[in-house]
């Protein structure tokens, strides 16, 4: 199905950055069109990374916490209320005819062609559209080990997470022994953060040397609450409803052991969802979109804006992503006005 009309602005992605961009663009009468992603996809899932989180306690305005999926459903409803449209497998829908809410069957983006304006965007189920401006808010997915029990407990709030800053302060982790997997700056940062709540934090690293910067590595080594377990990988996660231990394998001897822990945090890097861009936008060496003026949302292609984790590997918070979504919508609105396109 092909829509002949050129859209003012197409938003790709539906985490806090995407919906916030949609709320602002809709309220500016730009009638934004969103490709939210596809639930079965391994990368751009409707609602983004927060759909994989349990309680969110650090987003302002929710004094009693909110679950990640509830918060995303609320953002979705707010965006739809002001006239945002979304691309589903049944074509473009508005709030009024979307009974499934954020759990509707949406389309993901297959490709974005920025070689000429208006830009051409193809969905993964036949939908095609052109747009004067595009906001990319596809996020970054946390890397996981890929173990079956790791995924099961991560998805059911069983004490396995890929974000210590998001989940580490939850009551379930208080005064427990916890473990962080990884040897980079994130792993050290997360382990250090968790020492505020944990009785002890194990840093499990697969080599005998940290990848983290020296200052961060020294911080971990000198923290009395952190014990680094060298040359170890996690080969299984143990626990029915909640994690009780991890199975470790020594990378040098192959020896296996069980380590009792009440929480497990992955810090083995993130992968930004930028593969569909096919090298058309400037990316940094890790694949994140480069914002030439870091305070703004402009990318290397005029008329294409970026917001949220896809352009930010430093903060990666729901609230910072939402703030960037707001900036992208305002930048796009002004850009369209300057060009006389809306
Ligand atoms: P990173 O530097 O890529 O480190 C990832 C770590 O995970 C590495 O130690 C790696 O082990 C390990 N790892 C990867 N895959 C694994 C697997 N399958 N099993 C076990 N371990 C695995 O990622 P990051 O720590 O998220 O940092 C990303 C960037 O952000 C870096 O440039 C970092 O400096 C920056 N950052 C800076 C700060 C700060 O300055 N405050 C904080 C956070 C992040 P190997 O070492 O063996 O490869």
mmCIF file of C-alpha atoms and ligand atoms in Angstrom:
data_model
loop_
_atom_site.group_PDB
_atom_site.id
_atom_site.type_symbol
_atom_site.label_atom_id
_atom_site.label_comp_id
_atom_site.label_asym_id
_atom_site.label_seq_id
_atom_site.Cartn_x
_atom_site.Cartn_y
_atom_site.Cartn_z
ATOM 1 C CA UNK A 1 0.000 0.000 0.000
ATOM 2 C CA UNK A 2 1.433 3.394 -0.896
ATOM 3 C CA UNK A 3 0.389 6.683 0.583
ATOM 4 C CA UNK A 4 0.734 9.437 -2.052
ATOM 5 C CA UNK A 5 0.653 12.394 0.319
ATOM 6 C CA UNK A 6 3.977 13.703 1.596
ATOM 7 C CA UNK A 7 3.983 13.733 5.387
ATOM 8 C CA UNK A 8 5.219 16.714 7.381
ATOM 9 C CA UNK A 9 7.158 14.549 9.775
ATOM 10 C CA UNK A 10 7.638 10.817 10.185
ATOM 11 C CA UNK A 11 8.897 9.557 13.548
ATOM 12 C CA UNK A 12 10.681 6.206 13.647
ATOM 13 C CA UNK A 13 10.609 4.586 17.073
ATOM 14 C CA UNK A 14 8.204 4.609 19.994
ATOM 15 C CA UNK A 15 10.121 4.856 23.241
ATOM 16 C CA UNK A 16 10.034 8.008 25.393
ATOM 17 C CA UNK A 17 11.885 9.973 22.676
ATOM 18 C CA UNK A 18 9.497 8.933 19.887
ATOM 19 C CA UNK A 19 6.264 9.563 21.784
ATOM 20 C CA UNK A 20 7.475 12.859 23.220
ATOM 21 C CA UNK A 21 8.443 13.995 19.720
ATOM 22 C CA UNK A 22 4.973 12.895 18.578
ATOM 23 C CA UNK A 23 3.207 14.804 21.380
ATOM 24 C CA UNK A 24 5.049 18.023 20.522
ATOM 25 C CA UNK A 25 4.710 17.605 16.757
ATOM 26 C CA UNK A 26 1.007 16.779 17.053
ATOM 27 C CA UNK A 27 0.370 19.800 19.252
ATOM 28 C CA UNK A 28 2.165 21.894 16.615
ATOM 29 C CA UNK A 29 -0.467 20.648 14.122
ATOM 30 C CA UNK A 30 2.073 18.645 12.138
ATOM 31 C CA UNK A 31 -0.044 15.475 12.323
ATOM 32 C CA UNK A 32 3.025 13.233 12.782
ATOM 33 C CA UNK A 33 3.127 9.675 11.495
ATOM 34 C CA UNK A 34 4.915 7.125 13.701
ATOM 35 C CA UNK A 35 6.459 3.771 12.777
ATOM 36 C CA UNK A 36 6.460 2.224 16.265
ATOM 37 C CA UNK A 37 8.348 -0.981 15.439
ATOM 38 C CA UNK A 38 7.209 -4.578 15.634
ATOM 39 C CA UNK A 39 6.728 -6.643 18.789
ATOM 40 C CA UNK A 40 8.302 -9.798 17.377
ATOM 41 C CA UNK A 41 11.383 -7.960 16.129
ATOM 42 C CA UNK A 42 14.559 -8.326 18.123
ATOM 43 C CA UNK A 43 15.397 -4.637 17.853
ATOM 44 C CA UNK A 44 12.763 -1.924 17.430
ATOM 45 C CA UNK A 45 9.941 -3.062 19.706
ATOM 46 C CA UNK A 46 6.874 -0.840 20.285
ATOM 47 C CA UNK A 47 7.484 1.099 23.503
ATOM 48 C CA UNK A 48 11.220 0.463 23.408
ATOM 49 C CA UNK A 49 13.463 -0.692 26.229
ATOM 50 C CA UNK A 50 11.013 0.387 28.933
ATOM 51 C CA UNK A 51 8.738 -2.458 27.888
ATOM 52 C CA UNK A 52 11.410 -4.730 29.375
ATOM 53 C CA UNK A 53 11.566 -2.899 32.714
ATOM 54 C CA UNK A 54 9.448 -3.385 35.787
ATOM 55 C CA UNK A 55 9.124 -0.435 38.196
ATOM 56 C CA UNK A 56 10.351 2.984 37.078
ATOM 57 C CA UNK A 57 11.009 5.062 40.192
ATOM 58 C CA UNK A 58 13.146 7.874 38.781
ATOM 59 C CA UNK A 59 10.841 9.427 36.177
ATOM 60 C CA UNK A 60 9.560 12.742 37.590
ATOM 61 C CA UNK A 61 5.827 12.878 38.188
ATOM 62 C CA UNK A 62 5.355 9.307 39.380
ATOM 63 C CA UNK A 63 5.919 9.497 43.157
ATOM 64 C CA UNK A 64 4.622 5.943 43.653
ATOM 65 C CA UNK A 65 6.575 4.534 40.670
ATOM 66 C CA UNK A 66 5.065 3.232 37.459
ATOM 67 C CA UNK A 67 5.829 0.127 35.452
ATOM 68 C CA UNK A 68 7.737 0.680 32.214
ATOM 69 C CA UNK A 69 4.913 -0.752 30.045
ATOM 70 C CA UNK A 70 2.269 1.383 31.836
ATOM 71 C CA UNK A 71 4.340 4.495 31.333
ATOM 72 C CA UNK A 72 4.771 3.775 27.631
ATOM 73 C CA UNK A 73 1.063 3.064 27.235
ATOM 74 C CA UNK A 74 0.362 6.464 28.826
ATOM 75 C CA UNK A 75 2.814 8.237 26.507
ATOM 76 C CA UNK A 76 1.259 6.471 23.531
ATOM 77 C CA UNK A 77 -2.274 7.541 24.577
ATOM 78 C CA UNK A 78 -1.120 11.115 25.121
ATOM 79 C CA UNK A 79 0.457 11.249 21.663
ATOM 80 C CA UNK A 80 -2.653 9.750 20.023
ATOM 81 C CA UNK A 81 -4.952 12.154 21.858
ATOM 82 C CA UNK A 82 -3.414 15.088 19.987
ATOM 83 C CA UNK A 83 -3.714 13.535 16.537
ATOM 84 C CA UNK A 84 -0.620 11.387 16.121
ATOM 85 C CA UNK A 85 -1.079 8.618 13.523
ATOM 86 C CA UNK A 86 0.626 5.231 13.576
ATOM 87 C CA UNK A 87 1.495 2.721 10.849
ATOM 88 C CA UNK A 88 -0.027 -0.713 11.500
ATOM 89 C CA UNK A 89 -0.281 -3.800 9.310
ATOM 90 C CA UNK A 90 -3.770 -2.503 8.409
ATOM 91 C CA UNK A 91 -2.495 0.890 7.305
ATOM 92 C CA UNK A 92 -2.474 4.248 9.090
ATOM 93 C CA UNK A 93 -4.541 4.447 12.278
ATOM 94 C CA UNK A 94 -5.487 7.178 14.696
ATOM 95 C CA UNK A 95 -6.302 6.934 18.394
ATOM 96 C CA UNK A 96 -9.985 6.428 17.759
ATOM 97 C CA UNK A 97 -9.681 3.111 15.957
ATOM 98 C CA UNK A 98 -6.812 1.501 17.853
ATOM 99 C CA UNK A 99 -8.387 -0.686 20.505
ATOM 100 C CA UNK A 100 -5.158 -2.653 21.019
ATOM 101 C CA UNK A 101 -3.329 0.440 22.248
ATOM 102 C CA UNK A 102 0.415 0.022 22.303
ATOM 103 C CA UNK A 103 -0.104 -3.726 21.791
ATOM 104 C CA UNK A 104 -1.531 -3.256 18.300
ATOM 105 C CA UNK A 105 0.273 -4.808 15.328
ATOM 106 C CA UNK A 106 2.494 -1.994 14.128
ATOM 107 C CA UNK A 107 4.963 -1.820 11.280
ATOM 108 C CA UNK A 108 8.667 -1.489 11.666
ATOM 109 C CA UNK A 109 10.793 0.484 9.225
ATOM 110 C CA UNK A 110 12.633 -1.447 6.586
ATOM 111 C CA UNK A 111 14.481 1.445 4.982
ATOM 112 C CA UNK A 112 14.861 5.198 4.932
ATOM 113 C CA UNK A 113 16.128 6.808 1.715
ATOM 114 C CA UNK A 114 17.645 10.224 2.350
ATOM 115 C CA UNK A 115 19.227 10.642 -1.102
ATOM 116 C CA UNK A 116 16.515 13.106 -2.192
ATOM 117 C CA UNK A 117 13.798 15.155 -0.500
ATOM 118 C CA UNK A 118 11.091 14.353 0.359
ATOM 119 C CA UNK A 119 12.610 11.351 2.100
ATOM 120 C CA UNK A 120 11.161 7.925 1.315
ATOM 121 C CA UNK A 121 10.390 5.507 4.141
ATOM 122 C CA UNK A 122 9.416 1.873 3.610
ATOM 123 C CA UNK A 123 7.684 -0.208 6.248
ATOM 124 C CA UNK A 124 8.388 -3.898 6.749
ATOM 125 C CA UNK A 125 4.949 -4.907 5.474
ATOM 126 C CA UNK A 126 4.514 -2.980 2.245
ATOM 127 C CA UNK A 127 3.666 0.497 3.521
ATOM 128 C CA UNK A 128 5.573 3.326 1.831
ATOM 129 C CA UNK A 129 5.481 7.023 2.508
ATOM 130 C CA UNK A 130 7.409 10.202 1.780
ATOM 131 C CA UNK A 131 8.154 12.850 4.406
ATOM 132 C CA UNK A 132 9.614 16.331 4.487
ATOM 133 C CA UNK A 133 11.232 15.730 7.873
ATOM 134 C CA UNK A 134 12.157 12.570 9.755
ATOM 135 C CA UNK A 135 12.866 12.088 13.445
ATOM 136 C CA UNK A 136 14.843 8.960 14.278
ATOM 137 C CA UNK A 137 14.160 7.697 17.788
ATOM 138 C CA UNK A 138 14.952 4.014 17.400
ATOM 139 C CA UNK A 139 16.975 3.714 20.598
ATOM 140 C CA UNK A 140 19.676 1.271 21.506
ATOM 141 C CA UNK A 141 19.176 -2.216 22.766
ATOM 142 C CA UNK A 142 21.142 -3.491 25.709
ATOM 143 C CA UNK A 143 23.280 -6.468 24.896
ATOM 144 C CA UNK A 144 22.392 -9.660 26.742
ATOM 145 C CA UNK A 145 24.186 -12.946 27.154
ATOM 146 C CA UNK A 146 21.327 -14.708 25.386
ATOM 147 C CA UNK A 147 20.685 -17.341 28.065
ATOM 148 C CA UNK A 148 17.144 -18.690 28.318
ATOM 149 C CA UNK A 149 16.861 -18.193 32.106
ATOM 150 C CA UNK A 150 18.420 -14.735 31.871
ATOM 151 C CA UNK A 151 15.681 -13.646 29.441
ATOM 152 C CA UNK A 152 12.890 -15.337 31.410
ATOM 153 C CA UNK A 153 13.818 -13.594 34.680
ATOM 154 C CA UNK A 154 14.520 -10.262 32.963
ATOM 155 C CA UNK A 155 11.050 -10.226 31.432
ATOM 156 C CA UNK A 156 9.218 -11.166 34.638
ATOM 157 C CA UNK A 157 10.912 -8.814 37.104
ATOM 158 C CA UNK A 158 12.897 -11.715 38.551
ATOM 159 C CA UNK A 159 15.960 -9.679 39.497
ATOM 160 C CA UNK A 160 17.815 -9.689 36.157
ATOM 161 C CA UNK A 161 18.253 -6.335 34.453
ATOM 162 C CA UNK A 162 20.429 -4.449 31.983
ATOM 163 C CA UNK A 163 20.186 -1.114 33.800
ATOM 164 C CA UNK A 164 21.355 -0.717 37.380
ATOM 165 C CA UNK A 165 20.457 2.981 37.465
ATOM 166 C CA UNK A 166 16.873 2.082 36.437
ATOM 167 C CA UNK A 167 16.314 -0.943 38.650
ATOM 168 C CA UNK A 168 19.079 -1.152 41.262
ATOM 169 C CA UNK A 169 17.257 0.855 43.920
ATOM 170 C CA UNK A 170 14.202 -1.410 43.936
ATOM 171 C CA UNK A 171 13.406 -2.851 47.387
ATOM 172 C CA UNK A 172 13.950 -6.413 46.132
ATOM 173 C CA UNK A 173 17.697 -5.720 45.857
ATOM 174 C CA UNK A 174 18.229 -4.106 49.280
ATOM 175 C CA UNK A 175 21.060 -5.662 51.290
ATOM 176 C CA UNK A 176 21.488 -8.526 48.847
ATOM 177 C CA UNK A 177 24.657 -9.784 47.210
ATOM 178 C CA UNK A 178 24.450 -8.741 43.567
ATOM 179 C CA UNK A 179 26.489 -9.296 40.425
ATOM 180 C CA UNK A 180 27.355 -7.156 37.424
ATOM 181 C CA UNK A 181 28.641 -8.741 34.198
ATOM 182 C CA UNK A 182 31.165 -6.797 32.108
ATOM 183 C CA UNK A 183 34.517 -5.100 32.377
ATOM 184 C CA UNK A 184 33.959 -1.699 30.773
ATOM 185 C CA UNK A 185 33.176 1.719 32.225
ATOM 186 C CA UNK A 186 29.465 0.885 32.395
ATOM 187 C CA UNK A 187 30.116 -2.245 34.418
ATOM 188 C CA UNK A 188 32.241 -0.331 36.912
ATOM 189 C CA UNK A 189 29.742 2.511 37.074
ATOM 190 C CA UNK A 190 26.840 0.118 37.634
ATOM 191 C CA UNK A 191 28.747 -1.898 40.237
ATOM 192 C CA UNK A 192 29.668 1.282 42.101
ATOM 193 C CA UNK A 193 26.067 2.490 41.969
ATOM 194 C CA UNK A 194 24.806 -0.831 43.328
ATOM 195 C CA UNK A 195 27.103 -0.666 46.373
ATOM 196 C CA UNK A 196 24.642 1.884 47.792
ATOM 197 C CA UNK A 197 22.035 -0.834 48.171
ATOM 198 C CA UNK A 198 23.826 -4.173 48.027
ATOM 199 C CA UNK A 199 25.636 -5.915 50.827
ATOM 200 C CA UNK A 200 28.261 -6.886 48.251
ATOM 201 C CA UNK A 201 28.711 -6.540 44.480
ATOM 202 C CA UNK A 202 30.557 -9.102 42.368
ATOM 203 C CA UNK A 203 31.956 -7.788 39.102
ATOM 204 C CA UNK A 204 32.146 -10.771 36.761
ATOM 205 C CA UNK A 205 34.570 -10.264 33.885
ATOM 206 C CA UNK A 206 35.622 -12.712 31.198
ATOM 207 C CA UNK A 207 39.270 -11.596 31.110
ATOM 208 C CA UNK A 208 42.000 -10.785 33.638
ATOM 209 C CA UNK A 209 42.053 -7.074 32.858
ATOM 210 C CA UNK A 210 39.271 -4.487 32.868
ATOM 211 C CA UNK A 211 38.445 -2.612 29.696
ATOM 212 C CA UNK A 212 37.331 0.367 31.817
ATOM 213 C CA UNK A 213 39.449 3.530 31.983
ATOM 214 C CA UNK A 214 42.158 3.424 34.636
ATOM 215 C CA UNK A 215 40.408 5.803 36.976
ATOM 216 C CA UNK A 216 37.205 3.760 36.817
ATOM 217 C CA UNK A 217 39.075 0.455 37.111
ATOM 218 C CA UNK A 218 40.891 1.716 40.213
ATOM 219 C CA UNK A 219 37.573 2.768 41.675
ATOM 220 C CA UNK A 220 36.243 -0.778 41.369
ATOM 221 C CA UNK A 221 39.432 -2.371 42.641
ATOM 222 C CA UNK A 222 39.566 -0.106 45.695
ATOM 223 C CA UNK A 223 35.907 -0.350 46.656
ATOM 224 C CA UNK A 224 35.623 -2.647 49.696
ATOM 225 C CA UNK A 225 32.114 -3.675 48.649
ATOM 226 C CA UNK A 226 33.169 -4.767 45.143
ATOM 227 C CA UNK A 227 34.868 -8.101 44.471
ATOM 228 C CA UNK A 228 36.084 -8.684 40.922
ATOM 229 C CA UNK A 229 35.785 -12.254 39.688
ATOM 230 C CA UNK A 230 38.357 -12.550 36.887
ATOM 231 C CA UNK A 231 38.205 -14.913 33.923
ATOM 232 C CA UNK A 232 34.613 -15.914 34.560
ATOM 233 C CA UNK A 233 31.542 -16.057 32.349
ATOM 234 C CA UNK A 234 27.958 -16.593 33.406
ATOM 235 C CA UNK A 235 26.805 -19.852 31.843
ATOM 236 C CA UNK A 236 23.348 -20.028 33.490
ATOM 237 C CA UNK A 237 21.016 -18.078 35.735
ATOM 238 C CA UNK A 238 19.335 -20.002 38.541
ATOM 239 C CA UNK A 239 15.970 -19.206 40.169
ATOM 240 C CA UNK A 240 12.268 -19.959 39.629
ATOM 241 C CA UNK A 241 10.495 -16.610 40.183
ATOM 242 C CA UNK A 242 13.529 -14.659 41.381
ATOM 243 C CA UNK A 243 17.229 -15.159 40.773
ATOM 244 C CA UNK A 244 19.026 -17.032 43.542
ATOM 245 C CA UNK A 245 22.421 -17.739 41.929
ATOM 246 C CA UNK A 246 24.452 -17.693 38.737
ATOM 247 C CA UNK A 247 26.474 -20.550 37.321
ATOM 248 C CA UNK A 248 29.999 -19.427 36.490
ATOM 249 C CA UNK A 249 32.491 -20.982 34.111
ATOM 250 C CA UNK A 250 36.183 -20.230 34.457
ATOM 251 C CA UNK A 251 37.460 -19.168 31.025
ATOM 252 C CA UNK A 252 40.933 -20.614 31.711
ATOM 253 C CA UNK A 253 40.207 -23.920 33.458
ATOM 254 C CA UNK A 254 36.605 -24.589 32.366
ATOM 255 C CA UNK A 255 35.724 -25.190 36.035
ATOM 256 C CA UNK A 256 32.101 -24.509 36.971
ATOM 257 C CA UNK A 257 30.800 -23.022 40.209
ATOM 258 C CA UNK A 258 27.582 -21.527 41.631
ATOM 259 C CA UNK A 259 27.589 -17.996 43.028
ATOM 260 C CA UNK A 260 24.530 -17.115 45.176
ATOM 261 C CA UNK A 261 23.215 -13.629 44.248
ATOM 262 C CA UNK A 262 19.907 -11.773 44.622
ATOM 263 C CA UNK A 263 20.342 -9.630 41.511
ATOM 264 C CA UNK A 264 22.170 -9.743 38.196
ATOM 265 C CA UNK A 265 22.938 -6.731 36.009
ATOM 266 C CA UNK A 266 24.272 -6.901 32.464
ATOM 267 C CA UNK A 267 26.738 -4.204 31.426
ATOM 268 C CA UNK A 268 28.155 -5.749 28.271
ATOM 269 C CA UNK A 269 27.463 -2.844 25.955
ATOM 270 C CA UNK A 270 24.555 -1.525 23.898
ATOM 271 C CA UNK A 271 23.771 -1.755 20.198
ATOM 272 C CA UNK A 272 22.144 1.338 18.672
ATOM 273 C CA UNK A 273 19.396 0.565 16.166
ATOM 274 C CA UNK A 274 20.897 2.270 13.129
ATOM 275 C CA UNK A 275 21.505 -0.618 10.734
ATOM 276 C CA UNK A 276 18.481 0.349 8.607
ATOM 277 C CA UNK A 277 20.177 3.695 7.828
ATOM 278 C CA UNK A 278 22.663 1.917 5.584
ATOM 279 C CA UNK A 279 25.429 4.421 6.186
ATOM 280 C CA UNK A 280 23.425 7.459 5.006
ATOM 281 C CA UNK A 281 23.860 9.374 8.282
ATOM 282 C CA UNK A 282 27.133 10.012 10.062
ATOM 283 C CA UNK A 283 27.540 7.513 12.894
ATOM 284 C CA UNK A 284 30.253 7.292 15.541
ATOM 285 C CA UNK A 285 32.556 4.280 15.795
ATOM 286 C CA UNK A 286 29.989 2.431 17.942
ATOM 287 C CA UNK A 287 27.136 3.062 15.480
ATOM 288 C CA UNK A 288 25.368 5.894 17.347
ATOM 289 C CA UNK A 289 24.025 8.822 15.305
ATOM 290 C CA UNK A 290 26.344 11.829 15.471
ATOM 291 C CA UNK A 291 24.718 15.146 16.369
ATOM 292 C CA UNK A 292 27.135 17.748 14.934
ATOM 293 C CA UNK A 293 25.853 20.315 17.449
ATOM 294 C CA UNK A 294 25.448 18.138 20.572
ATOM 295 C CA UNK A 295 22.888 20.472 22.141
ATOM 296 C CA UNK A 296 20.545 20.153 19.145
ATOM 297 C CA UNK A 297 18.875 17.283 17.331
ATOM 298 C CA UNK A 298 20.171 17.972 13.785
ATOM 299 C CA UNK A 299 21.994 15.048 12.150
ATOM 300 C CA UNK A 300 24.442 15.090 9.223
ATOM 301 C CA UNK A 301 21.465 15.058 6.797
ATOM 302 C CA UNK A 302 19.430 18.255 6.569
ATOM 303 C CA UNK A 303 15.822 17.505 7.555
ATOM 304 C CA UNK A 304 16.656 14.355 9.523
ATOM 305 C CA UNK A 305 16.656 14.712 13.317
ATOM 306 C CA UNK A 306 17.583 12.234 16.019
ATOM 307 C CA UNK A 307 16.476 11.828 19.624
ATOM 308 C CA UNK A 308 16.994 9.472 22.536
ATOM 309 C CA UNK A 309 19.414 6.606 23.056
ATOM 310 C CA UNK A 310 20.117 6.210 19.330
ATOM 311 C CA UNK A 311 22.115 9.434 19.627
ATOM 312 C CA UNK A 312 23.138 9.225 23.277
ATOM 313 C CA UNK A 313 25.322 6.546 24.803
ATOM 314 C CA UNK A 314 26.068 8.588 27.886
ATOM 315 C CA UNK A 315 22.812 9.034 29.796
ATOM 316 C CA UNK A 316 20.361 6.483 28.343
ATOM 317 C CA UNK A 317 17.534 7.484 30.687
ATOM 318 C CA UNK A 318 13.810 7.694 29.922
ATOM 319 C CA UNK A 319 13.716 11.311 31.012
ATOM 320 C CA UNK A 320 16.716 12.364 28.916
ATOM 321 C CA UNK A 321 15.274 10.536 25.894
ATOM 322 C CA UNK A 322 11.947 12.337 26.387
ATOM 323 C CA UNK A 323 13.791 15.671 26.578
ATOM 324 C CA UNK A 324 15.612 14.912 23.343
ATOM 325 C CA UNK A 325 12.307 13.958 21.679
ATOM 326 C CA UNK A 326 10.915 17.343 22.633
ATOM 327 C CA UNK A 327 13.955 19.085 21.144
ATOM 328 C CA UNK A 328 13.725 17.078 17.911
ATOM 329 C CA UNK A 329 10.055 17.981 17.405
ATOM 330 C CA UNK A 330 10.737 21.676 18.001
ATOM 331 C CA UNK A 331 13.790 21.591 15.705
ATOM 332 C CA UNK A 332 11.772 19.808 13.003
ATOM 333 C CA UNK A 333 8.873 22.247 13.338
ATOM 334 C CA UNK A 334 11.190 25.249 12.963
ATOM 335 C CA UNK A 335 13.104 23.630 10.105
ATOM 336 C CA UNK A 336 9.862 22.910 8.214
ATOM 337 C CA UNK A 337 8.722 26.512 8.739
ATOM 338 C CA UNK A 338 12.082 27.901 7.547
ATOM 339 C CA UNK A 339 11.848 25.807 4.383
ATOM 340 C CA UNK A 340 8.228 26.808 3.860
ATOM 341 C CA UNK A 341 7.193 23.164 4.003
ATOM 342 C CA UNK A 342 4.626 23.349 6.802
HETATM 343 P P1 LIG B 1 32.252 -1.518 26.470
HETATM 344 O O1 LIG B 1 33.332 -0.537 26.768
HETATM 345 O O2 LIG B 1 32.100 -2.028 25.089
HETATM 346 O O3 LIG B 1 32.496 -2.756 27.460
HETATM 347 C C1 LIG B 1 31.722 -3.911 27.366
HETATM 348 C C2 LIG B 1 32.280 -4.935 28.332
HETATM 349 O O4 LIG B 1 31.447 -6.087 28.279
HETATM 350 C C3 LIG B 1 33.718 -5.365 27.976
HETATM 351 O O5 LIG B 1 34.476 -5.484 29.156
HETATM 352 C C4 LIG B 1 33.496 -6.730 27.320
HETATM 353 O O6 LIG B 1 34.521 -7.640 27.595
HETATM 354 C C5 LIG B 1 32.255 -7.224 28.026
HETATM 355 N N1 LIG B 1 31.487 -8.118 27.192
HETATM 356 C C6 LIG B 1 31.008 -7.886 25.937
HETATM 357 N N2 LIG B 1 30.300 -8.940 25.497
HETATM 358 C C7 LIG B 1 30.363 -9.869 26.489
HETATM 359 C C8 LIG B 1 29.840 -11.173 26.635
HETATM 360 N N3 LIG B 1 29.100 -11.742 25.683
HETATM 361 N N4 LIG B 1 30.088 -11.833 27.796
HETATM 362 C C9 LIG B 1 30.811 -11.273 28.771
HETATM 363 N N5 LIG B 1 31.335 -10.032 28.707
HETATM 364 C C10 LIG B 1 31.109 -9.336 27.564
HETATM 365 O O7 LIG B 1 30.796 -0.962 26.869
HETATM 366 P P2 LIG B 1 30.388 0.062 28.032
HETATM 367 O O8 LIG B 1 31.062 -0.262 29.305
HETATM 368 O O9 LIG B 1 28.882 0.084 28.005
HETATM 369 O O10 LIG B 1 30.917 1.452 27.498
HETATM 370 C C11 LIG B 1 30.503 1.975 26.231
HETATM 371 C C12 LIG B 1 31.151 3.336 26.008
HETATM 372 O O11 LIG B 1 30.603 4.291 26.924
HETATM 373 C C13 LIG B 1 32.653 3.311 26.269
HETATM 374 O O12 LIG B 1 33.267 4.177 25.369
HETATM 375 C C14 LIG B 1 32.784 3.832 27.666
HETATM 376 O O13 LIG B 1 34.030 4.432 27.923
HETATM 377 C C15 LIG B 1 31.640 4.837 27.722
HETATM 378 N N6 LIG B 1 31.166 5.012 29.106
HETATM 379 C C16 LIG B 1 31.796 5.955 29.882
HETATM 380 C C17 LIG B 1 31.409 6.123 31.195
HETATM 381 C C18 LIG B 1 32.065 7.153 32.035
HETATM 382 O O14 LIG B 1 33.090 7.669 31.615
HETATM 383 N N7 LIG B 1 31.557 7.498 33.187
HETATM 384 C C19 LIG B 1 30.412 5.324 31.755
HETATM 385 C C20 LIG B 1 29.825 4.357 30.948
HETATM 386 C C21 LIG B 1 30.216 4.200 29.635
HETATM 387 P P3 LIG B 1 35.996 -7.454 26.946
HETATM 388 O O15 LIG B 1 36.646 -6.372 27.752
HETATM 389 O O16 LIG B 1 36.618 -8.785 27.129
HETATM 390 O O17 LIG B 1 35.775 -7.092 25.512
#
